[in-house]
Short mmCIF file of C-alpha atoms and ligand atoms in Angstrom, two decimals:
data_model
loop_
_atom_site.label_atom_id
_atom_site.label_comp_id
_atom_site.label_asym_id
_atom_site.label_seq_id
_atom_site.Cartn_x
_atom_site.Cartn_y
_atom_site.Cartn_z
CA MET A 279 156.86 15.24 60.41
CA TYR A 280 156.69 11.44 60.41
CA ARG A 281 160.40 11.16 61.05
CA ASN A 282 160.13 13.75 63.82
CA MET A 283 157.42 11.70 65.47
CA ARG A 284 159.52 8.57 65.11
CA TRP A 285 162.47 10.09 66.92
CA LEU A 286 160.26 11.72 69.48
CA VAL A 287 159.00 8.27 70.46
CA ILE A 288 162.51 6.86 70.60
CA ALA A 289 163.83 9.90 72.45
CA SER A 290 161.20 9.41 75.13
CA LEU A 291 162.34 5.79 75.48
CA VAL A 292 165.87 6.99 76.00
CA VAL A 293 164.71 9.38 78.69
CA LEU A 294 163.10 6.33 80.28
CA ALA A 295 166.39 4.49 79.86
CA LEU A 296 168.24 7.21 81.69
CA VAL A 297 165.60 7.40 84.40
CA VAL A 298 165.93 3.73 85.21
CA GLY A 299 169.67 4.25 85.18
CA ALA A 300 170.41 1.12 83.27
CA CYS A 301 172.97 2.57 80.92
CA GLY A 302 175.91 4.86 81.22
CA THR A 303 176.65 5.18 77.48
CA PRO A 304 177.64 8.74 76.43
CA ALA A 305 175.15 10.76 74.36
CA PRO A 306 175.03 9.30 70.84
CA PRO A 307 175.69 11.33 67.65
CA PRO A 308 172.62 12.23 65.56
CA PRO A 309 171.55 9.33 63.34
CA GLU A 310 172.58 9.19 59.66
CA PRO A 311 169.67 8.76 57.25
CA THR A 312 169.27 5.06 56.43
CA THR A 313 169.71 3.95 52.82
CA PRO A 314 166.90 1.98 51.14
CA LEU A 315 167.33 -1.75 51.59
CA PRO A 316 166.95 -4.45 48.95
CA PRO A 317 163.84 -6.67 49.15
CA PRO A 318 164.22 -10.02 50.92
CA GLU A 319 163.97 -12.02 47.68
CA ASP A 320 167.36 -10.58 46.66
CA THR A 321 168.86 -12.01 49.82
CA PRO A 322 171.82 -14.33 49.21
CA MET A 323 172.30 -17.37 51.45
CA PRO A 324 174.34 -16.15 54.39
CA GLU A 325 177.67 -17.89 54.56
CA ALA A 326 179.83 -15.62 56.61
CA GLY A 327 180.04 -12.65 58.90
CA THR A 328 178.41 -12.07 62.23
CA LEU A 329 174.91 -12.01 63.64
CA GLU A 330 174.20 -9.97 66.76
CA ILE A 331 171.15 -11.17 68.68
CA PHE A 332 169.94 -8.91 71.48
CA SER A 333 167.88 -10.34 74.36
CA TRP A 334 167.57 -10.50 78.16
CA TRP A 335 167.76 -14.26 78.44
CA THR A 336 170.47 -14.87 81.00
CA ALA A 337 168.67 -16.75 83.82
CA GLY A 338 168.47 -20.53 84.19
CA GLY A 339 166.25 -22.03 81.49
CA GLU A 340 166.18 -18.84 79.42
CA ALA A 341 169.87 -18.93 78.57
CA GLU A 342 169.84 -22.65 77.77
CA GLY A 343 166.74 -22.31 75.59
CA LEU A 344 168.38 -19.54 73.58
CA ALA A 345 171.57 -21.59 73.26
CA ALA A 346 169.51 -24.48 71.84
CA MET A 347 168.09 -22.21 69.16
CA TYR A 348 171.59 -20.92 68.40
CA GLU A 349 172.67 -24.53 67.86
CA VAL A 350 169.97 -24.98 65.23
CA PHE A 351 171.16 -21.81 63.51
CA GLU A 352 174.83 -22.80 63.68
CA ALA A 353 174.11 -26.19 62.14
CA GLN A 354 172.42 -24.49 59.17
CA TYR A 355 174.83 -21.54 58.82
CA PRO A 356 178.19 -22.76 60.13
CA GLY A 357 180.07 -19.80 58.64
CA VAL A 358 178.14 -17.17 60.61
CA GLU A 359 179.41 -16.16 64.03
CA ILE A 360 176.67 -15.36 66.58
CA ILE A 361 177.26 -12.49 68.95
CA ASN A 362 175.08 -13.17 71.99
CA ALA A 363 174.24 -9.65 73.15
CA THR A 364 172.33 -10.16 76.38
CA VAL A 365 171.51 -7.62 79.07
CA ALA A 366 170.50 -9.35 82.31
CA GLY A 367 167.29 -8.46 84.12
CA GLY A 368 163.90 -10.17 84.16
CA ALA A 369 161.23 -9.00 81.72
CA GLY A 370 163.87 -6.94 79.93
CA MET A 371 163.65 -3.89 82.15
CA GLU A 372 167.36 -3.16 81.78
CA ALA A 373 167.66 -4.59 78.26
CA LYS A 374 164.89 -2.40 76.87
CA ALA A 375 166.62 0.71 78.18
CA VAL A 376 169.91 -0.25 76.56
CA LEU A 377 168.13 -1.13 73.33
CA ALA A 378 166.40 2.26 73.21
CA THR A 379 169.75 4.01 73.59
CA ARG A 380 171.29 1.93 70.82
CA MET A 381 168.38 2.48 68.46
CA LEU A 382 168.57 6.23 68.98
CA ALA A 383 172.29 6.08 68.22
CA ASP A 384 171.47 4.28 64.96
CA ASP A 385 173.35 1.27 66.30
CA PRO A 386 170.75 -1.52 66.05
CA PRO A 387 171.60 -5.16 66.68
CA ASP A 388 170.78 -7.49 63.80
CA SER A 389 167.70 -8.74 65.60
CA PHE A 390 166.21 -8.12 69.04
CA GLN A 391 163.77 -9.78 71.42
CA VAL A 392 160.48 -7.93 71.73
CA HIS A 393 157.10 -8.85 73.18
CA ALA A 394 154.35 -9.32 70.63
CA GLY A 395 151.50 -6.82 70.87
CA HIS A 396 151.69 -3.25 72.14
CA GLU A 397 155.39 -3.37 72.99
CA LEU A 398 156.25 -4.29 69.39
CA ILE A 399 153.71 -2.08 67.65
CA ASP A 400 153.45 1.03 69.86
CA THR A 401 157.13 1.28 70.69
CA TRP A 402 158.97 0.21 67.56
CA VAL A 403 156.66 -0.08 64.57
CA VAL A 404 154.95 3.27 65.13
CA ALA A 405 158.40 4.83 65.49
CA GLY A 406 159.16 3.64 61.96
CA VAL A 407 162.39 1.84 62.83
CA MET A 408 161.43 -1.73 61.91
CA GLU A 409 161.29 -3.56 58.61
CA PRO A 410 158.20 -5.70 58.05
CA VAL A 411 158.80 -9.45 58.01
CA THR A 412 155.66 -10.39 56.07
CA SER A 413 157.81 -11.72 53.22
CA VAL A 414 159.62 -14.07 55.64
CA PHE A 415 156.22 -15.51 56.59
CA GLU A 416 155.21 -15.80 52.93
CA ASP A 417 158.51 -17.28 51.73
CA ASN A 418 158.31 -19.98 54.41
CA ASP A 419 154.56 -20.68 54.07
CA TRP A 420 153.99 -19.74 57.69
CA LEU A 421 150.70 -17.91 57.31
CA ASP A 422 148.76 -21.13 57.96
CA VAL A 423 150.89 -22.54 60.78
CA TYR A 424 150.43 -19.66 63.23
CA PRO A 425 147.11 -19.03 65.00
CA PRO A 426 145.31 -16.04 63.41
CA GLY A 427 145.18 -14.35 66.83
CA VAL A 428 148.97 -14.47 67.08
CA ILE A 429 149.44 -13.05 63.56
CA GLU A 430 146.98 -10.32 64.47
CA VAL A 431 148.99 -9.03 67.45
CA LEU A 432 152.12 -8.94 65.27
CA SER A 433 150.42 -6.95 62.52
CA GLN A 434 149.88 -3.30 61.72
CA ASP A 435 148.97 -1.59 58.44
CA GLY A 436 148.72 -4.90 56.59
CA GLU A 437 152.25 -6.03 57.47
CA ILE A 438 153.67 -8.51 60.03
CA TRP A 439 156.45 -6.98 62.13
CA SER A 440 158.19 -9.76 64.04
CA VAL A 441 158.56 -13.52 64.25
CA PRO A 442 157.15 -15.11 67.44
CA VAL A 443 159.15 -17.91 69.05
CA ASN A 444 156.75 -18.92 71.80
CA ILE A 445 153.66 -18.49 73.90
CA HIS A 446 154.21 -18.00 77.62
CA ARG A 447 151.59 -18.17 80.35
CA SER A 448 151.72 -15.52 83.06
CA ASN A 449 149.11 -16.81 85.53
CA VAL A 450 150.72 -19.85 87.13
CA LEU A 451 151.23 -20.70 90.80
CA TRP A 452 154.22 -23.00 91.30
CA TYR A 453 154.67 -24.96 94.51
CA ASN A 454 157.10 -27.25 96.26
CA THR A 455 155.36 -30.65 96.38
CA GLN A 456 157.33 -31.87 99.42
CA VAL A 457 156.37 -28.82 101.48
CA PHE A 458 152.72 -29.26 100.54
CA ASP A 459 152.80 -33.00 101.33
CA ASP A 460 154.59 -32.48 104.63
CA ASN A 461 151.87 -30.06 105.69
CA GLY A 462 148.96 -32.07 104.29
CA LEU A 463 147.96 -29.24 101.93
CA THR A 464 146.47 -29.14 98.46
CA PRO A 465 147.32 -26.30 96.04
CA PRO A 466 144.87 -23.39 96.25
CA THR A 467 142.50 -22.77 93.37
CA THR A 468 140.76 -19.64 94.70
CA LEU A 469 141.99 -16.55 96.52
CA ASP A 470 140.18 -17.69 99.69
CA GLU A 471 141.93 -21.07 99.50
CA PHE A 472 145.22 -19.29 98.95
CA PHE A 473 144.85 -17.39 102.21
CA THR A 474 143.80 -20.53 104.11
CA VAL A 475 146.82 -22.44 102.78
CA ALA A 476 149.10 -19.46 103.47
CA ASP A 477 147.92 -19.29 107.08
CA ALA A 478 148.63 -23.00 107.55
CA LEU A 479 152.11 -22.67 106.06
CA GLN A 480 152.89 -19.65 108.17
CA ALA A 481 151.77 -21.52 111.30
CA ALA A 482 154.15 -24.32 110.26
CA GLY A 483 157.01 -21.84 109.98
CA VAL A 484 157.28 -21.88 106.17
CA THR A 485 157.26 -18.68 104.09
CA PRO A 486 154.07 -19.11 102.06
CA LEU A 487 154.84 -16.98 98.99
CA ALA A 488 158.20 -16.33 97.35
CA VAL A 489 158.35 -12.93 95.67
CA GLY A 490 161.41 -11.38 94.01
CA ASP A 491 160.29 -7.87 93.11
CA SER A 492 163.62 -6.09 92.87
CA GLY A 493 162.09 -5.10 89.51
CA VAL A 494 158.57 -3.67 89.81
CA TRP A 495 157.48 -5.78 86.84
CA VAL A 496 157.13 -8.69 89.26
CA ASP A 497 154.50 -6.76 91.26
CA ILE A 498 152.67 -5.92 88.04
CA HIS A 499 152.96 -9.58 87.08
CA VAL A 500 151.43 -10.90 90.32
CA PHE A 501 148.81 -8.16 90.32
CA GLU A 502 147.56 -8.97 86.82
CA SER A 503 146.68 -12.46 88.06
CA VAL A 504 144.86 -11.00 91.06
CA LEU A 505 142.96 -8.56 88.84
CA LEU A 506 141.88 -11.46 86.63
CA ALA A 507 140.80 -13.46 89.68
CA SER A 508 138.72 -10.63 91.05
CA MET A 509 136.86 -9.74 87.85
CA GLY A 510 137.05 -12.63 85.33
CA PRO A 511 138.31 -12.56 81.75
CA ASP A 512 135.71 -10.29 80.12
CA ALA A 513 136.07 -7.46 82.62
CA TYR A 514 139.86 -7.95 82.68
CA ARG A 515 139.98 -7.47 78.90
CA GLY A 516 137.87 -4.36 79.36
CA LEU A 517 140.57 -2.77 81.54
CA TRP A 518 142.68 -2.32 78.40
CA ASP A 519 139.99 -0.87 76.14
CA SER A 520 138.26 1.33 78.73
CA THR A 521 135.08 -0.74 78.97
CA THR A 522 135.95 -1.69 82.57
CA ASP A 523 136.14 1.14 85.08
CA TRP A 524 139.47 1.42 86.90
CA ASN A 525 137.56 3.06 89.75
CA GLY A 526 135.22 0.06 90.10
CA PRO A 527 134.85 -2.30 93.07
CA GLU A 528 136.64 -5.28 91.47
CA VAL A 529 139.83 -3.24 91.17
CA THR A 530 139.47 -2.30 94.84
CA ASP A 531 139.01 -5.99 95.72
CA ALA A 532 142.10 -6.91 93.71
CA LEU A 533 144.23 -4.27 95.44
CA GLU A 534 143.04 -5.47 98.83
CA ALA A 535 143.80 -9.10 97.94
CA PHE A 536 147.25 -8.17 96.64
CA ALA A 537 148.03 -6.20 99.82
CA GLN A 538 146.96 -9.21 101.89
CA MET A 539 149.08 -11.54 99.74
CA MET A 540 152.20 -9.48 100.30
CA GLU A 541 151.85 -10.15 104.03
CA TYR A 542 152.77 -13.76 103.25
CA ALA A 543 155.84 -12.93 101.16
CA ASN A 544 159.49 -13.38 102.14
CA GLU A 545 160.76 -10.31 103.99
CA ASP A 546 163.63 -9.71 101.57
CA HIS A 547 161.36 -9.75 98.50
CA SER A 548 162.48 -6.32 97.26
CA ALA A 549 166.11 -7.49 97.17
CA LEU A 550 165.51 -10.60 95.05
CA SER A 551 164.92 -11.32 91.36
CA TRP A 552 162.22 -13.65 90.02
CA ASP A 553 164.64 -16.56 89.70
CA GLN A 554 166.02 -16.04 93.22
CA ALA A 555 162.42 -16.23 94.43
CA ALA A 556 161.98 -19.45 92.43
CA GLN A 557 165.10 -20.80 94.14
CA LEU A 558 163.44 -20.27 97.55
CA VAL A 559 160.73 -22.67 96.37
CA VAL A 560 163.34 -25.11 95.05
CA ASP A 561 165.06 -25.11 98.44
CA GLY A 562 161.79 -25.47 100.36
CA ASP A 563 162.41 -22.11 102.06
CA ALA A 564 159.13 -20.92 100.57
CA ALA A 565 156.15 -22.96 99.44
CA MET A 566 154.77 -21.12 96.40
CA THR A 567 155.54 -18.45 93.82
CA ILE A 568 153.31 -16.78 91.22
CA MET A 569 155.29 -16.33 88.04
CA GLY A 570 155.21 -17.00 84.32
CA ASP A 571 156.16 -20.38 82.98
CA TRP A 572 159.78 -19.37 82.37
CA SER A 573 159.90 -20.58 86.00
CA GLU A 574 159.35 -24.06 84.61
CA GLY A 575 162.48 -23.56 82.55
CA TYR A 576 164.28 -22.40 85.67
CA PHE A 577 163.13 -25.36 87.80
CA LYS A 578 164.23 -27.80 85.12
CA SER A 579 167.57 -26.02 84.71
CA VAL A 580 168.37 -26.82 88.35
CA GLY A 581 167.41 -30.47 87.85
CA LEU A 582 163.78 -30.57 89.02
CA THR A 583 160.96 -32.46 87.30
CA PRO A 584 157.38 -31.21 86.96
CA GLU A 585 154.86 -33.09 89.11
CA VAL A 586 157.76 -34.60 91.07
CA GLU A 587 159.57 -31.86 92.99
CA PHE A 588 157.35 -29.01 91.83
CA GLY A 589 153.70 -28.68 90.95
CA TYR A 590 151.63 -26.04 89.22
CA VAL A 591 148.06 -24.71 89.09
CA PRO A 592 146.57 -21.59 87.53
CA SER A 593 147.10 -18.62 89.87
CA PRO A 594 144.33 -18.65 92.49
CA GLY A 595 140.97 -17.72 90.99
CA THR A 596 142.13 -17.75 87.35
CA GLY A 597 141.38 -21.36 86.31
CA GLY A 598 139.95 -21.46 82.78
CA SER A 599 141.82 -18.30 81.74
CA PHE A 600 145.28 -18.05 80.22
CA ILE A 601 147.14 -14.74 80.50
CA MET A 602 149.32 -14.89 77.41
CA LEU A 603 152.41 -13.19 76.16
CA SER A 604 154.74 -14.00 73.32
CA ASP A 605 158.44 -13.42 72.78
CA SER A 606 159.36 -12.52 69.25
CA PHE A 607 162.33 -11.30 67.23
CA GLY A 608 162.22 -8.37 64.86
CA LEU A 609 164.29 -6.89 62.05
CA PRO A 610 165.40 -3.34 62.83
CA GLU A 611 165.93 -0.98 59.91
CA GLY A 612 169.64 -0.74 59.21
CA ALA A 613 170.47 -4.16 60.72
CA PRO A 614 174.22 -4.40 59.97
CA ASN A 615 173.98 -8.04 58.84
CA ARG A 616 170.54 -8.08 57.33
CA ASP A 617 170.91 -11.37 55.41
CA ASN A 618 172.07 -13.12 58.54
CA ALA A 619 169.22 -11.54 60.50
CA ILE A 620 166.69 -12.92 58.01
CA ALA A 621 168.31 -16.35 58.30
CA TRP A 622 167.95 -16.03 62.11
CA LEU A 623 164.28 -15.09 61.82
CA THR A 624 163.79 -18.10 59.56
CA VAL A 625 165.17 -20.36 62.29
CA CYS A 626 163.09 -18.58 64.97
CA GLY A 627 159.90 -19.23 63.08
CA SER A 628 160.70 -22.79 62.04
CA GLN A 629 159.33 -25.89 63.67
CA GLU A 630 162.86 -27.12 64.34
CA GLY A 631 163.90 -23.86 66.01
CA GLN A 632 160.79 -23.68 68.17
CA ASP A 633 160.91 -27.33 69.17
CA ALA A 634 164.55 -26.92 70.23
CA PHE A 635 163.90 -23.73 72.21
CA ASN A 636 160.54 -24.10 73.93
CA PRO A 637 160.86 -27.43 75.79
CA ILE A 638 163.85 -25.89 77.60
CA LYS A 639 162.49 -22.35 77.93
CA GLY A 640 159.25 -23.46 79.60
CA SER A 641 157.00 -22.14 76.85
CA ILE A 642 154.92 -23.67 74.10
CA PRO A 643 155.55 -23.09 70.41
CA ALA A 644 153.80 -20.17 68.77
CA ARG A 645 153.31 -22.48 65.78
CA THR A 646 150.40 -24.91 65.89
CA ASP A 647 152.45 -27.85 64.60
CA GLY A 648 155.01 -28.31 67.38
CA ASP A 649 155.93 -31.93 68.13
CA ARG A 650 153.94 -32.53 71.32
CA SER A 651 156.03 -35.55 72.27
CA LEU A 652 159.00 -33.26 72.92
CA TYR A 653 157.13 -31.34 75.63
CA ASP A 654 156.84 -32.36 79.28
CA VAL A 655 153.65 -32.84 81.27
CA TYR A 656 153.41 -29.18 82.31
CA LEU A 657 153.97 -27.89 78.78
CA GLN A 658 151.43 -30.33 77.35
CA SER A 659 148.91 -29.02 79.87
CA ALA A 660 149.76 -25.46 78.80
CA MET A 661 149.16 -26.45 75.15
CA ASP A 662 145.76 -27.86 76.09
CA ASP A 663 144.85 -24.80 78.13
CA PHE A 664 145.98 -22.42 75.39
CA ALA A 665 143.67 -24.29 73.00
CA SER A 666 140.65 -24.29 75.31
CA ASN A 667 140.88 -21.41 77.86
CA GLU A 668 139.82 -17.79 77.67
CA ILE A 669 142.93 -16.02 76.36
CA VAL A 670 143.68 -12.60 77.84
CA PRO A 671 146.76 -10.39 77.41
CA SER A 672 149.55 -9.78 79.93
CA LEU A 673 150.13 -6.23 81.12
CA ALA A 674 153.57 -6.90 82.60
CA HIS A 675 154.91 -8.35 79.35
CA GLY A 676 153.88 -5.98 76.62
CA ALA A 677 150.69 -7.60 75.36
CA ALA A 678 147.89 -5.56 76.97
CA ALA A 679 149.05 -1.95 76.93
CA SER A 680 151.66 0.47 75.62
CA GLU A 681 155.00 0.72 77.41
CA GLY A 682 154.18 4.24 78.59
CA TRP A 683 151.08 2.92 80.30
CA VAL A 684 152.98 -0.02 81.82
CA THR A 685 155.60 2.40 83.18
CA ALA A 686 152.96 4.64 84.80
CA PHE A 687 151.25 1.54 86.18
CA GLY A 688 154.58 0.39 87.59
CA ASP A 689 155.04 3.73 89.35
CA ALA A 690 151.65 3.19 91.00
CA MET A 691 152.66 -0.35 92.01
CA THR A 692 155.99 0.81 93.46
CA LEU A 693 154.18 3.21 95.78
CA PHE A 694 151.51 0.65 96.57
CA VAL A 695 153.98 -2.05 97.61
CA ALA A 696 155.63 0.48 99.92
CA ASP A 697 152.51 1.93 101.60
CA LEU A 698 149.70 -0.56 100.75
CA ASP A 699 147.33 2.40 100.40
CA VAL A 700 144.50 0.89 98.34
CA GLY A 701 142.69 4.19 97.65
CA ALA A 702 145.80 6.00 96.45
CA ALA A 703 146.85 3.05 94.27
CA GLN A 704 143.44 2.82 92.62
CA GLU A 705 143.45 6.55 91.91
CA ALA A 706 146.94 6.32 90.40
CA MET A 707 145.93 3.34 88.23
CA ALA A 708 142.82 5.16 86.99
CA GLN A 709 144.99 8.18 86.20
CA ALA A 710 147.52 5.99 84.36
CA CYS A 711 144.70 4.88 82.04
CA VAL A 712 143.71 8.52 81.44
CA ASP A 713 147.33 9.53 80.80
CA ALA A 714 147.68 6.68 78.33
CA GLY A 715 144.76 8.19 76.42
CA MET A 716 142.64 5.09 76.99
CA CYS A 717 140.20 6.44 79.62
CA GLN A 718 138.25 9.68 79.90
C1 LIG B 88 159.46 -12.10 80.12
C2 LIG B 88 159.84 -12.84 78.86
C3 LIG B 88 160.16 -14.24 79.19
C4 LIG B 88 161.13 -14.35 80.33
C5 LIG B 88 160.77 -13.40 81.48
C6 LIG B 88 161.81 -13.31 82.59
O1 LIG B 88 159.17 -10.77 79.84
O2 LIG B 88 158.75 -12.79 77.97
O3 LIG B 88 160.66 -14.89 78.05
O4 LIG B 88 162.37 -14.09 79.84
O5 LIG B 88 160.54 -12.12 81.01
O6 LIG B 88 162.99 -12.78 82.16
#
């Protein structure tokens, strides 16, 4: 019964994989039953073999950050060969589909990238295909160096299920400082200011907002900031536990503001990716973009410096709140090189690993004891905000809601971006909550 449920969940992910058309792999054979695995304390020190790490980090900043963490691993385990299994595509839309197919075929990588929160728990842990990593935390004395709130979103049934490498912020508006200076503008802090600034930029012949929503996750991403701006952190949190009504006026306001925002976007937005949109800002072809702080990693990867060529403020109307998400790595059941995978997780969770990765990635360490001096002015401000702001979860990146809900929400956004019909979009979003079993 349990095993049936587990494969039902994975099978539905594979259907999703086929629907998004990200993988042409032939139908896999039925999985062999997995043999019981020895406990971590029996693990020998890995000295040889391979280690396959699955992620979607291929863009500027992401790829270099991952490479820096690989270097830490390689220095500690020189005999182990890393296989860098990446599937390109922001927010893992394509990677997650490929991963689901592989997991169903009983062909897991040794470790894979997964967002902390609902994506980890509802997709993989509930399906019964992960090994807990609580012992890795205990063996390394990590229980006191991660914030309790972070441990909580990684936990289910008294076990911890993945090792977080970072904290990212979703609600950031990035801008080209030269374009703002040339036009005598200051970065907008409210939605009203955003529209005033956007009008001025448009009058000056500059595209106000760079959007690269070839993947619908970017629309969800921008919209979560607008939702937060229109209702504040308490009501925003309530959207995910049914205490805020999806049919309410703040959701209507948010949809109207989003529709208005899209009027200021580059015309080819649906053909571009998030990093191509960031490049428009780099080149001064657009003035602003609303994106997570992996954009910081991207800007730095093309040679820019924060507060010199690019600036940043919380997305309009969201000052004082921090929409968080966390990338983590997990240990799938049946990992072919389990000892090496545990060694990898040990590097992921270490101070050295996180301090090598995050300054390049554009994220802050998930640990509380990162070496602040290694982080630039933007990242130090993110550390301060994470310590003092209202923390709310990201919908677009697996923290706020189950993947099924995010997919249904994305379908509503796809239609909305095409027709900008506020009433229909609100109805579809309310229905998505009902279908997810979270609203009456
Ligand atoms: C997010 C992920 C980030 C970054 C971004 C764009 O989902 O958490 O680490 O990679 O996608 O690809």
